[in-house]
Amino acid sequence: MTRQVLHSDMRSVGTEVSAASQKKHLMEDAVEIPTKPATAYITVCLLCVFVAFGGFIFGWDTGTISGFVNHTDFKRRFAQVNNEGGYYWSNARVGLIVAIFNIGCAVGGIILSKLGDMYGRRIGLMIVTLIYVVGIVIQIASNNKWYQYCIGRVISGLGVGGIAVLSPMLISETSPKHLRGTLVSCYQLMITAGIFLGYCANYGTKSKYDDSRQWRIPLGLCFLWAIFMVAGMVFVPESPRYLVEKDKIDAAKRSLATSNKVPVDDPAIEAEVNNIQAGVELERMAGNASWGELFTVRTKIFQRVIMGIMIQSLQQLTGNNYFFYYGTTIFDSVGLEDAYKTSIILGAVNFGSTFAAMYTVDRFGRRKCLLYGAALMAICMVIFATVGVTRLWPNGPDQPSSKPAGNAMIVFTCLYIFFFATTWAPIAYVIVAETFPLKVKAKGMAIATAANWIWGFLIAFFTPYITNAIRFYYGYVFMGCLIFGFFYIFFFVPETKGLTLEEVEEMWQEGVVPWRSESWVPSSRRHAQYSSDKQAAGV
């Protein structure tokens, strides 16, 4: 019995090695898909925008909830009543209403992302969008029961959590490799657009209405966003890697041809599909991926899970949602007459800056952007915190605040948001989307994204308590996290700019150290690279 098992294991290992050898051979002989002028990819970019629109849905929630908690009608319905008959928020209730959405997102990212493996990325996105709509209906129907509103936010969070995993996944698997970073960044662009327009919607309804339309109109618009998302999925090509995994080879070729603007019978399409097939076959021989396989060290899966968790956690620990969730409250505390207008300014900076990120992510690479971003945000955060602690209330917190100090804090908040939007905001999603092999991709991305949501919940829930206790000293906490993030990126995160998803896998298997990853050349390009080097040397 033992001998039979041993022989079976040896045959399995031998077959796996053979498949790995075949995959390497295919990559070495692969024909590169030709790169065309940017104008040739307009249709592909528009299709990716449909997928990335899921980010708008998330951003809309972030932008609107920050204003809802200050709307008079919303407070009248869901806040508490003091002895004088006025309405106020306890730290626990306002923290829960804002933050509970993130718990739904974390659970949805882990559980509902499986729909992408079961039914395909497109159908999976349609299903989770419909779940999101159910949560919106419950929120709109809430009248005076704050816990009913929270239940609606949890359910809508389930849908958004699934969207947050499946949208970047589908974009990364369908976009041309030289545009992948830019197109995955569209997801973050849509988040910032949602935040900005959510702020604008809050300002508009606050100024025009004094009843439930203040918050029900922004929520009602969510139906329009969901219809746009679902309708767009009809035109988007399915992931070629998912299609190959389901043995739909012809459909995979058509998907690749559509994304890369080349004929279906182009030799490069055939070579790319063969390369994907070899990778899928190798993963099949290893068996179906279980959750336990995420802890496999030999195949470098566990290392990538930890990296994904750290990057997504650090993105939250930069402090961005301190401003986005509580921006209206923060700037109300510095003495501004209309904090809603300041939130709109911050949202506009955030949205406009993300366009720059779509250029920098593929121009300068992932590592450089994250390193420079962490350093520059740390500088902005320490200045913001120092001014808030030492200059904002020269005569004490109970006295009027200093307007010059408040203006300085707004300026450095805008600079902070600019650096965040051009670096950490999109690139965290880009790196996680292109790090995991197909076999564990949905699970790996779900775990990493769940870490982001959990930290989002913790920050949103505890921020009212912390700011009441230490006020703007809170900024020093985020500064420390940014310094830690700088060193973590330098030592543990490799560069993936310009690589196919299969080449990223090859780099991990070769054990390339992160600080030398920018100069690493994949096997499919080494021969030409070495020949070029020899010619340059005159050999």
Coordinates of C-alpha atoms in Angstrom, one line a residue:
M1 CA 0.0 0.0 0.0
T2 CA 2.8 2.4 1.0
R3 CA 4.7 1.5 -2.2
Q4 CA 1.7 2.2 -4.4
V5 CA 1.1 5.5 -2.8
L6 CA 4.8 6.3 -3.2
H7 CA 4.7 5.4 -6.9
S8 CA 1.5 7.4 -7.4
D9 CA 3.1 10.5 -5.7
M10 CA 6.2 10.1 -7.8
R11 CA 4.2 9.9 -11.0
S12 CA 2.2 13.0 -9.9
V13 CA 5.4 14.9 -9.2
G14 CA 6.9 13.8 -12.5
T15 CA 3.8 14.9 -14.4
E16 CA 3.8 18.2 -12.6
V17 CA 7.5 18.8 -13.3
S18 CA 6.8 17.9 -17.0
A19 CA 4.0 20.4 -17.1
A20 CA 6.2 23.0 -15.5
S21 CA 8.9 22.3 -18.0
Q22 CA 6.4 22.6 -20.9
K23 CA 5.1 25.9 -19.5
K24 CA 8.7 27.3 -19.3
H25 CA 9.4 26.1 -22.8
L26 CA 6.2 27.8 -24.1
M27 CA 7.1 31.1 -22.4
E28 CA 10.6 31.0 -23.8
D29 CA 9.3 30.5 -27.4
A30 CA 6.2 32.7 -27.0
V31 CA 5.3 35.3 -29.6
E32 CA 4.7 38.7 -28.2
I33 CA 1.3 40.2 -28.8
P34 CA 2.0 43.4 -30.9
T35 CA 1.5 46.7 -29.2
K36 CA -0.7 49.2 -31.1
P37 CA -1.1 53.0 -30.8
A38 CA -3.2 54.1 -27.8
T39 CA -6.1 55.1 -30.0
A40 CA -6.6 51.4 -31.0
Y41 CA -7.5 50.5 -27.5
I42 CA -10.3 53.0 -27.0
T43 CA -13.0 50.3 -27.1
V44 CA -11.1 48.1 -24.7
C45 CA -10.7 51.0 -22.3
L46 CA -14.4 51.8 -22.4
L47 CA -15.3 48.2 -21.7
C48 CA -12.9 48.3 -18.7
V49 CA -14.6 51.5 -17.5
F50 CA -17.9 49.5 -17.3
V51 CA -16.2 46.9 -15.1
A52 CA -14.5 49.6 -13.0
F53 CA -17.8 51.3 -12.4
G54 CA -18.1 49.0 -9.4
G55 CA -15.6 51.4 -7.7
F56 CA -18.1 54.2 -8.3
I57 CA -20.7 52.4 -6.3
F58 CA -18.3 52.0 -3.4
G59 CA -17.1 55.6 -3.6
W60 CA -20.7 56.9 -3.7
D61 CA -21.4 55.2 -0.3
T62 CA -18.2 56.7 1.2
G63 CA -19.0 60.2 0.0
T64 CA -22.7 60.2 1.0
I65 CA -22.5 58.5 4.4
S66 CA -20.0 61.2 5.6
G67 CA -22.7 63.8 5.0
F68 CA -25.7 61.8 6.0
V69 CA -24.6 61.8 9.7
N70 CA -24.8 65.6 9.7
H71 CA -28.1 65.9 7.9
T72 CA -30.8 67.2 10.2
D73 CA -33.5 64.7 9.0
F74 CA -31.1 61.8 9.3
K75 CA -30.1 62.8 12.8
R76 CA -33.8 63.3 13.8
R77 CA -34.6 59.7 12.6
F78 CA -31.6 57.7 13.8
A79 CA -29.6 59.7 16.4
Q80 CA -30.3 60.0 20.1
V81 CA -32.2 62.7 22.0
N82 CA -30.5 64.7 24.8
N83 CA -32.3 66.2 27.9
E84 CA -32.9 69.5 26.0
G85 CA -34.7 67.6 23.2
G86 CA -31.8 68.1 20.7
Y87 CA -30.3 65.3 18.6
Y88 CA -26.8 64.0 19.0
W89 CA -24.7 61.0 18.0
S90 CA -23.1 58.7 20.5
N91 CA -19.6 57.5 19.5
A92 CA -20.9 54.0 19.3
R93 CA -24.0 54.6 17.2
V94 CA -22.3 56.9 14.6
G95 CA -19.3 54.7 14.5
L96 CA -21.5 51.7 13.8
I97 CA -23.7 53.3 11.2
V98 CA -20.6 54.5 9.3
A99 CA -18.4 51.4 9.8
I100 CA -20.8 48.4 9.6
F101 CA -20.8 48.7 5.8
N102 CA -17.1 47.5 5.9
I103 CA -18.0 44.3 7.8
G104 CA -20.5 43.4 5.0
C105 CA -17.8 44.2 2.5
A106 CA -15.2 41.9 4.2
V107 CA -17.7 39.0 4.4
G108 CA -18.9 39.6 0.8
G109 CA -15.3 39.8 -0.5
I110 CA -14.5 36.4 0.9
I111 CA -17.8 34.5 0.3
L112 CA -19.4 36.1 -2.8
S113 CA -16.1 36.4 -4.8
K114 CA -16.5 32.6 -5.3
L115 CA -19.2 33.4 -7.8
G116 CA -16.4 34.6 -10.1
D117 CA -15.0 31.0 -10.1
M118 CA -18.4 29.3 -10.3
Y119 CA -20.2 31.4 -13.0
G120 CA -17.5 33.6 -14.5
R121 CA -16.3 37.1 -13.5
R122 CA -19.1 38.9 -15.5
I123 CA -22.0 36.9 -14.2
G124 CA -20.5 37.1 -10.7
L125 CA -20.4 40.9 -10.9
M126 CA -24.1 41.0 -12.0
I127 CA -25.2 38.9 -9.0
V128 CA -23.3 40.9 -6.4
T129 CA -24.6 44.1 -7.8
L130 CA -28.2 42.9 -7.4
I131 CA -27.4 41.9 -3.7
Y132 CA -26.1 45.5 -3.3
V133 CA -29.5 46.8 -4.5
V134 CA -31.3 44.7 -1.9
G135 CA -29.3 46.5 0.8
I136 CA -30.2 49.9 -0.7
V137 CA -33.9 49.1 -0.6
I138 CA -33.7 48.3 3.1
Q139 CA -31.9 51.5 3.8
I140 CA -34.4 53.6 2.0
A141 CA -37.3 51.9 3.7
S142 CA -35.8 52.6 7.1
N143 CA -37.9 55.1 8.9
N144 CA -36.9 55.5 12.6
K145 CA -35.0 52.4 13.4
W146 CA -31.3 52.9 13.2
Y147 CA -30.6 49.1 13.4
Q148 CA -32.7 48.5 10.3
Y149 CA -30.6 51.0 8.5
C150 CA -27.4 49.2 9.7
I151 CA -28.8 45.9 8.4
G152 CA -29.3 47.5 5.0
R153 CA -25.7 48.8 5.1
V154 CA -24.4 45.3 5.9
I155 CA -26.3 43.7 2.9
S156 CA -25.2 46.4 0.5
G157 CA -21.7 45.9 1.9
L158 CA -21.9 42.2 0.9
G159 CA -22.4 43.3 -2.7
V160 CA -19.7 45.9 -2.7
G161 CA -17.3 43.5 -1.1
G162 CA -17.9 41.1 -4.0
I163 CA -17.5 43.9 -6.5
A164 CA -14.2 45.0 -5.0
V165 CA -12.7 41.6 -5.6
L166 CA -14.2 40.8 -9.0
S167 CA -13.9 44.1 -10.7
P168 CA -10.1 44.5 -10.5
M169 CA -9.8 40.7 -11.1
L170 CA -11.7 40.9 -14.4
I171 CA -9.8 44.0 -15.6
S172 CA -6.4 42.5 -14.8
E173 CA -7.3 39.3 -16.7
T174 CA -8.7 41.0 -19.8
S175 CA -6.6 44.1 -20.3
P176 CA -3.4 44.2 -22.5
K177 CA -0.3 43.8 -20.2
H178 CA 1.1 47.2 -21.1
L179 CA -2.2 48.9 -20.1
R180 CA -3.0 46.6 -17.2
G181 CA -1.8 49.0 -14.4
T182 CA -3.6 52.0 -16.0
L183 CA -6.9 50.1 -16.5
V184 CA -6.9 48.5 -13.0
S185 CA -6.4 52.0 -11.8
C186 CA -9.7 52.9 -13.4
Y187 CA -11.3 51.1 -10.5
Q188 CA -9.8 53.6 -8.1
L189 CA -10.6 56.5 -10.4
M190 CA -14.3 55.4 -10.2
I191 CA -14.0 55.3 -6.4
T192 CA -12.8 58.9 -6.3
A193 CA -15.5 59.9 -8.8
G194 CA -18.1 58.3 -6.5
I195 CA -16.8 60.1 -3.4
F196 CA -16.7 63.5 -5.2
L197 CA -20.2 63.2 -6.6
G198 CA -21.5 61.8 -3.3
Y199 CA -20.2 64.9 -1.6
C200 CA -21.9 67.1 -4.2
A201 CA -25.2 65.2 -3.8
N202 CA -25.1 65.8 -0.1
Y203 CA -24.4 69.5 -0.5
G204 CA -27.3 69.8 -3.0
T205 CA -29.9 67.9 -1.0
K206 CA -28.9 69.6 2.3
S207 CA -29.3 73.0 0.7
K208 CA -32.7 72.3 -1.0
Y209 CA -34.5 70.0 1.4
D210 CA -35.1 69.6 5.1
D211 CA -36.9 66.3 5.1
S212 CA -35.9 62.7 4.3
R213 CA -35.1 63.7 0.7
Q214 CA -31.8 64.9 2.1
W215 CA -30.6 61.3 2.2
R216 CA -33.1 59.3 0.4
I217 CA -32.5 60.9 -3.0
P218 CA -28.7 60.1 -2.9
L219 CA -29.6 56.5 -1.9
G220 CA -32.3 56.3 -4.7
L221 CA -29.6 57.2 -7.3
C222 CA -27.9 53.9 -6.4
F223 CA -30.5 52.1 -8.4
L224 CA -29.3 54.0 -11.5
W225 CA -25.7 53.1 -10.8
A226 CA -26.6 49.4 -10.4
I227 CA -28.5 49.4 -13.7
F228 CA -25.5 50.9 -15.5
M229 CA -23.2 48.3 -14.0
V230 CA -25.3 45.3 -14.9
A231 CA -26.1 46.6 -18.4
G232 CA -22.4 47.2 -19.0
M233 CA -21.5 43.6 -18.2
V234 CA -23.4 42.5 -21.3
F235 CA -20.7 44.1 -23.5
V236 CA -17.6 43.1 -21.6
P237 CA -15.6 40.1 -22.7
E238 CA -15.1 37.3 -20.2
S239 CA -11.7 36.7 -18.6
P240 CA -9.7 34.5 -21.1
R241 CA -8.0 32.8 -18.1
Y242 CA -11.4 31.8 -16.7
L243 CA -12.5 30.6 -20.2
V244 CA -9.4 28.5 -20.6
E245 CA -10.0 27.0 -17.1
K246 CA -13.5 26.0 -18.3
D247 CA -12.0 24.6 -21.6
K248 CA -13.6 27.2 -23.7
I249 CA -10.5 27.8 -25.9
D250 CA -12.2 29.5 -28.9
A251 CA -14.0 31.9 -26.6
A252 CA -10.7 32.7 -24.8
K253 CA -9.0 33.4 -28.1
R254 CA -11.9 35.8 -29.1
S255 CA -11.6 37.5 -25.7
L256 CA -7.8 38.0 -26.1
A257 CA -8.2 39.2 -29.6
T258 CA -10.9 41.8 -28.6
S259 CA -8.7 43.1 -25.7
N260 CA -5.5 43.3 -27.8
K261 CA -7.1 44.5 -31.1
V262 CA -5.6 41.7 -33.2
P263 CA -7.2 39.0 -35.4
V264 CA -8.3 35.8 -33.7
D265 CA -5.9 33.8 -35.9
D266 CA -2.9 35.9 -35.0
P267 CA 0.0 33.6 -34.0
A268 CA 0.5 35.7 -30.8
I269 CA -3.0 34.9 -29.7
E270 CA -2.4 31.2 -30.2
A271 CA 0.9 31.5 -28.3
E272 CA -0.7 33.4 -25.4
V273 CA -3.6 30.9 -25.1
N274 CA -1.1 28.0 -25.1
N275 CA 0.8 29.8 -22.4
I276 CA -2.4 30.2 -20.3
Q277 CA -3.4 26.6 -21.0
A278 CA 0.0 25.4 -19.7
G279 CA -0.4 27.4 -16.5
V280 CA -4.0 26.1 -16.0
E281 CA -2.9 22.5 -16.7
L282 CA -0.1 22.9 -14.1
E283 CA -2.6 24.2 -11.5
R284 CA -5.1 21.4 -12.3
M285 CA -2.4 18.8 -11.7
A286 CA -1.9 20.3 -8.3
G287 CA -5.6 19.8 -7.5
N288 CA -8.4 22.1 -6.6
A289 CA -7.3 25.0 -4.4
S290 CA -8.5 24.9 -0.8
W291 CA -8.4 27.7 1.7
G292 CA -5.6 25.7 3.4
E293 CA -3.5 26.1 0.2
L294 CA -3.2 29.8 0.9
F295 CA -0.8 28.8 3.6
T296 CA 1.6 26.9 1.2
V297 CA 5.1 28.2 1.5
R298 CA 6.7 26.0 -1.1
T299 CA 4.8 27.6 -4.0
K300 CA 5.2 31.1 -2.5
I301 CA 1.4 31.4 -2.1
F302 CA 1.5 32.2 1.6
Q303 CA 4.2 34.9 1.1
R304 CA 1.9 36.5 -1.5
V305 CA -1.1 36.3 0.8
I306 CA 0.8 38.1 3.6
M307 CA 2.0 40.7 1.1
G308 CA -1.6 41.3 -0.2
I309 CA -2.9 41.6 3.4
M310 CA -0.2 44.0 4.3
I311 CA -0.6 46.2 1.3
Q312 CA -4.4 46.4 1.7
S313 CA -4.1 47.0 5.4
L314 CA -1.4 49.7 5.0
Q315 CA -3.6 51.4 2.4
Q316 CA -6.2 51.9 5.2
L317 CA -3.6 52.8 7.8
T318 CA -2.3 55.7 5.7
G319 CA -5.3 57.5 7.2
N320 CA -7.2 58.3 4.0
N321 CA -10.6 57.3 5.4
Y322 CA -10.0 59.5 8.5
F323 CA -10.7 62.3 6.0
F324 CA -13.2 60.6 3.7
Y325 CA -15.5 59.3 6.3
Y326 CA -15.3 62.1 8.8
G327 CA -14.1 65.0 6.6
T328 CA -17.3 67.0 7.1
T329 CA -17.0 66.6 10.9
I330 CA -13.2 67.3 10.9
F331 CA -13.5 70.6 9.1
D332 CA -16.5 71.6 11.0
S333 CA -14.3 71.3 14.1
V334 CA -11.7 73.7 12.7
G335 CA -14.2 76.5 12.5
L336 CA -15.2 76.4 8.8
E337 CA -18.6 78.0 8.1
D338 CA -19.6 75.2 5.6
A339 CA -17.6 72.0 6.0
Y340 CA -19.7 70.5 3.2
K341 CA -17.9 72.8 0.7
T342 CA -14.5 71.7 2.0
S343 CA -15.5 68.1 1.5
I344 CA -16.3 68.9 -2.1
I345 CA -12.9 70.5 -2.5
L346 CA -11.2 67.4 -1.1
G347 CA -13.3 65.1 -3.3
A348 CA -12.4 67.2 -6.4
V349 CA -8.6 66.9 -5.5
N350 CA -9.0 63.2 -4.9
F351 CA -10.8 62.7 -8.3
G352 CA -8.5 64.9 -10.3
S353 CA -5.3 63.4 -8.8
T354 CA -6.3 59.9 -9.8
F355 CA -6.0 60.8 -13.5
A356 CA -2.3 61.4 -12.8
A357 CA -2.1 58.0 -11.1
M358 CA -3.3 56.3 -14.3
Y359 CA -0.1 57.7 -15.9
T360 CA 2.4 57.1 -13.1
V361 CA 1.4 53.5 -12.3
D362 CA 2.7 52.2 -15.7
R363 CA 5.3 55.0 -16.3
F364 CA 7.2 54.8 -13.0
G365 CA 6.2 51.3 -11.7
R366 CA 4.5 50.1 -8.6
R367 CA 7.4 50.2 -6.1
K368 CA 8.6 53.7 -6.8
C369 CA 5.1 55.1 -6.6
L370 CA 4.4 53.4 -3.3
L371 CA 7.7 54.4 -1.8
Y372 CA 7.5 58.1 -2.8
G373 CA 3.8 58.1 -1.8
A374 CA 4.5 56.8 1.7
A375 CA 7.2 59.3 2.3
L376 CA 5.3 62.4 1.0
M377 CA 2.1 61.4 2.8
A378 CA 4.0 61.0 6.1
I379 CA 5.4 64.6 5.7
C380 CA 1.9 66.0 5.0
M381 CA 0.4 64.0 7.9
V382 CA 3.0 65.2 10.5
I383 CA 2.4 68.8 9.4
F384 CA -1.4 68.4 9.6
A385 CA -1.2 66.9 13.1
T386 CA 1.4 69.4 14.4
V387 CA -0.6 72.4 13.3
G388 CA -3.8 70.9 14.7
V389 CA -2.1 70.2 18.1
T390 CA -0.1 73.4 18.5
R391 CA -1.8 76.2 16.5
L392 CA -5.5 75.4 15.9
W393 CA -6.7 76.4 19.3
P394 CA -4.3 79.0 20.7
N395 CA -6.6 79.8 23.6
G396 CA -7.9 76.3 24.2
P397 CA -10.3 73.9 22.5
D398 CA -13.3 75.7 24.0
Q399 CA -12.3 79.0 22.3
P400 CA -12.6 80.0 18.6
S401 CA -10.1 78.3 16.4
S402 CA -7.3 80.0 14.4
K403 CA -8.4 80.5 10.8
P404 CA -4.8 80.6 9.4
A405 CA -4.1 77.3 11.2
G406 CA -7.4 75.8 9.8
N407 CA -6.5 76.9 6.3
A408 CA -3.0 75.4 6.6
M409 CA -4.5 72.1 7.7
I410 CA -6.8 72.1 4.7
V411 CA -3.9 72.8 2.3
F412 CA -1.9 69.9 3.7
T413 CA -4.9 67.7 3.7
C414 CA -5.3 68.4 0.0
L415 CA -1.6 67.6 -0.6
Y416 CA -2.0 64.4 1.4
I417 CA -5.0 63.4 -0.7
F418 CA -3.1 64.2 -4.0
F419 CA -0.2 62.0 -3.0
F420 CA -2.5 59.2 -1.8
A421 CA -4.7 59.3 -4.9
T422 CA -1.6 59.1 -7.2
T423 CA 0.1 56.3 -5.4
W424 CA -1.4 54.1 -2.7
A425 CA -5.0 54.4 -3.7
P426 CA -4.9 52.7 -7.1
I427 CA -1.7 50.7 -6.8
A428 CA -2.8 48.6 -3.8
Y429 CA -5.5 47.1 -6.0
V430 CA -3.2 46.8 -9.0
I431 CA -0.6 44.8 -7.1
V432 CA -3.1 42.4 -5.5
A433 CA -4.9 41.9 -8.8
E434 CA -1.7 40.8 -10.6
T435 CA 0.1 38.8 -7.8
F436 CA -1.9 35.5 -7.4
P437 CA -1.9 32.6 -9.8
L438 CA -5.3 31.7 -11.3
K439 CA -5.9 28.7 -9.1
V440 CA -6.0 30.7 -5.8
K441 CA -6.6 34.2 -7.3
A442 CA -10.2 34.6 -6.1
K443 CA -9.4 33.4 -2.6
G444 CA -6.2 35.3 -2.3
M445 CA -7.7 38.6 -3.5
A446 CA -10.7 38.0 -1.2
I447 CA -8.5 37.6 1.9
A448 CA -6.4 40.6 1.0
T449 CA -9.4 42.8 0.2
A450 CA -11.1 41.6 3.4
A451 CA -8.1 43.0 5.4
N452 CA -8.7 46.3 3.8
W453 CA -12.4 46.3 4.8
I454 CA -11.7 45.1 8.4
W455 CA -9.2 47.9 8.9
G456 CA -11.7 50.3 7.3
F457 CA -14.3 49.2 9.9
L458 CA -11.9 49.6 12.8
I459 CA -10.8 53.1 11.7
A460 CA -14.3 54.2 10.9
F461 CA -15.7 52.8 14.2
F462 CA -13.0 53.9 16.6
T463 CA -12.2 57.3 15.1
P464 CA -14.9 59.2 17.0
Y465 CA -13.6 57.7 20.3
I466 CA -9.9 58.4 19.4
T467 CA -10.5 62.0 18.2
N468 CA -12.5 62.8 21.3
A469 CA -9.6 61.6 23.4
I470 CA -6.5 62.8 21.6
R471 CA -7.8 65.1 18.9
F472 CA -5.3 65.8 16.2
Y473 CA -2.5 63.7 17.8
Y474 CA -4.3 61.0 15.9
G475 CA -2.3 62.1 12.8
Y476 CA 0.9 60.9 14.4
V477 CA -0.4 57.4 14.5
F478 CA -1.0 57.4 10.7
M479 CA 2.5 59.0 10.2
G480 CA 4.0 56.0 12.0
C481 CA 2.1 53.6 9.9
L482 CA 3.3 55.4 6.7
I483 CA 6.9 55.1 7.8
F484 CA 6.5 51.4 8.5
G485 CA 4.8 51.0 5.1
F486 CA 7.8 52.7 3.4
F487 CA 10.2 50.0 4.7
Y488 CA 7.8 47.2 4.1
I489 CA 7.4 48.1 0.4
F490 CA 11.2 48.3 0.0
F491 CA 12.0 44.9 1.5
F492 CA 8.9 42.8 0.6
V493 CA 7.1 44.1 -2.5
P494 CA 8.5 43.2 -6.0
E495 CA 8.0 45.3 -9.2
T496 CA 5.5 43.9 -11.6
K497 CA 5.3 46.7 -14.2
G498 CA 5.3 45.4 -17.8
L499 CA 4.9 41.7 -16.9
T500 CA 2.2 39.3 -18.0
L501 CA 0.4 37.5 -15.2
E502 CA 2.3 34.4 -16.1
E503 CA 5.6 36.3 -15.9
V504 CA 4.7 37.6 -12.5
E505 CA 4.2 33.9 -11.4
E506 CA 7.6 33.0 -12.9
M507 CA 9.3 35.9 -11.0
W508 CA 7.9 34.7 -7.7
Q509 CA 9.0 31.1 -8.4
E510 CA 12.5 32.2 -9.1
G511 CA 12.7 34.0 -5.7
V512 CA 13.7 37.4 -7.1
V513 CA 14.4 39.8 -4.2
P514 CA 12.1 42.8 -4.3
W515 CA 14.9 45.5 -4.5
R516 CA 16.3 43.8 -7.6
S517 CA 13.0 43.0 -9.3
E518 CA 13.0 46.1 -11.5
S519 CA 16.0 44.7 -13.5
W520 CA 14.6 41.1 -13.7
V521 CA 13.9 39.8 -17.2
P522 CA 11.4 37.0 -17.8
S523 CA 12.6 33.9 -19.7
S524 CA 10.4 34.7 -22.7
R525 CA 12.6 37.8 -23.3
R526 CA 16.0 36.7 -22.0
H527 CA 17.4 35.5 -25.3
A528 CA 16.7 38.8 -27.1
Q529 CA 17.9 40.7 -24.1
Y530 CA 21.2 38.8 -23.8
S531 CA 21.8 39.1 -27.6
S532 CA 21.2 42.8 -27.4
D533 CA 23.7 43.1 -24.5
K534 CA 26.3 41.2 -26.4
Q535 CA 25.9 43.3 -29.5
A536 CA 26.2 46.5 -27.3
A537 CA 29.4 45.1 -25.8
G538 CA 30.8 44.4 -29.3
V539 CA 31.0 40.6 -28.8

